[in-house]
Protein backbone atom coordinates (compact mmCIF):
# COMPACT_ATOMS: atom_id res chain seq x y z
CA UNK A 1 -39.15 90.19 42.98
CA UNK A 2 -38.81 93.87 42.67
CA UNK A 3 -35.58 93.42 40.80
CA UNK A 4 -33.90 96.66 39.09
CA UNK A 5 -33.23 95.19 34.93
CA UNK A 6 -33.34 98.53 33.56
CA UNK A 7 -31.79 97.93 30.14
CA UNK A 8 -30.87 94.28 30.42
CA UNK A 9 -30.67 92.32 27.18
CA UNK A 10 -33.22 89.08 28.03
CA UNK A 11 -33.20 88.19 24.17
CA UNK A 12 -34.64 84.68 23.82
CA UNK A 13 -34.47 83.75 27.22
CA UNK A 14 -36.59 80.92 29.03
CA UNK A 15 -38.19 83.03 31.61
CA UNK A 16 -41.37 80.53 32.12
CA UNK A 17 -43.01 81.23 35.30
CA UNK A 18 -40.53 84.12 36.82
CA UNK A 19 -41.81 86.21 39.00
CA UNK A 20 -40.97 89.82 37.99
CA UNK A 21 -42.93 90.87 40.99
CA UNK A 22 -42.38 95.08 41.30
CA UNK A 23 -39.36 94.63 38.78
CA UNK A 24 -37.75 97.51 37.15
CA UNK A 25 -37.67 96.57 33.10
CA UNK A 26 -37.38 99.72 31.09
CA UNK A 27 -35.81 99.46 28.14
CA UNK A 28 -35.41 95.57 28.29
CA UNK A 29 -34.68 93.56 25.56
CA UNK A 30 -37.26 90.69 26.10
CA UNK A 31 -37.20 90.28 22.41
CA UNK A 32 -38.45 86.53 21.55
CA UNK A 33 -38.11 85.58 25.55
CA UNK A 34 -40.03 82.85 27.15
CA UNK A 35 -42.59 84.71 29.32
CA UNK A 36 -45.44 82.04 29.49
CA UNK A 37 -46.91 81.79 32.71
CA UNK A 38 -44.73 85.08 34.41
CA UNK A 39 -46.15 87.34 36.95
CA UNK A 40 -45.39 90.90 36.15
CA UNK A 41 -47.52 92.16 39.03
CA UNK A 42 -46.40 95.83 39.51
CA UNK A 43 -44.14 95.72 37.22
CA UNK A 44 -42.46 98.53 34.69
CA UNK A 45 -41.76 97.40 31.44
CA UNK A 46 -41.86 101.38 30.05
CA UNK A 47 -39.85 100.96 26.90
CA UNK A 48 -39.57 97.47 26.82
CA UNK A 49 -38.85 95.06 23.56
CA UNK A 50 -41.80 92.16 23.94
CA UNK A 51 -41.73 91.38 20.53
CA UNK A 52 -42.07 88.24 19.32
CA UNK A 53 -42.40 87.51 23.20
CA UNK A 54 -44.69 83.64 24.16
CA UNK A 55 -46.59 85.89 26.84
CA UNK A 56 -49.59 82.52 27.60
CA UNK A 57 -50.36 82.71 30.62
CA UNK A 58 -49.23 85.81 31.56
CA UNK A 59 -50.29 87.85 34.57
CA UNK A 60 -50.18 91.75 33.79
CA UNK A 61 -51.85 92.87 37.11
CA UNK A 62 -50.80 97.20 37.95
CA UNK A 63 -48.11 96.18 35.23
CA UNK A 64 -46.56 99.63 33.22
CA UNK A 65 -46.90 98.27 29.54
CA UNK A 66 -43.99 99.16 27.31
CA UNK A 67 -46.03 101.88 25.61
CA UNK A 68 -46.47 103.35 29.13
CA UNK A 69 -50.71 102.32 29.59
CA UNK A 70 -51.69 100.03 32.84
CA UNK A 71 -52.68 96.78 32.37
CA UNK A 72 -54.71 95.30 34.93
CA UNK A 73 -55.36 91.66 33.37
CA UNK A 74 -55.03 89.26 35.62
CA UNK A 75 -55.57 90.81 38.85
C-alpha cells in the first residue's frame, strides 16, 4: 500500500491479489504479470506496460490508467 515502483521492471511476475493500494507505478514494466484479483485502488499506473497482463478480477477503483484516463471500475 501506497508503495513508490516508479519504473520497476514486474515482467511476468505473480502478483495475484496484491494490494497496490495508492501505489506509485509509472513507467512499470508489468508486461505479462499476474494481476488477477489486485486492488489498484488509487493507484498511478501513468505510463505503465500491462500488456499481455491476466488483469480477472481486477479492481481499478480512482486508478490513473497507463494512458493517463480514470478508471473507476470496481469501486
Amino acid at each position: 500500500t501506497g508503495a513508490n515502483l516508479t519504473g520497476a521492471n514486474l515482467t511476468g511476475a505473480n502478483l495475484v491479489q496484491a494490494n497496490w493500494n495508492g501505489a506509485n507505478l509509472t513507467g512499470a514494466n508489468l508486461k505479462s504479470a499476474d494481476l488477477r484479483y489486485a486492488n489498484f485502488t488509487g493507484a498511478n499506473l501513468t505510463g505503465a506496460n500491462m500488456r499481455r497482463s491476466s488483469l480477472e478480477g481486477t479492481i481499478f477503483c480512482r486508478t490513473i490508467m497507463p494512458d493517463g484516463t480514470i478508471n473507476n471500475s470496481g469501486c
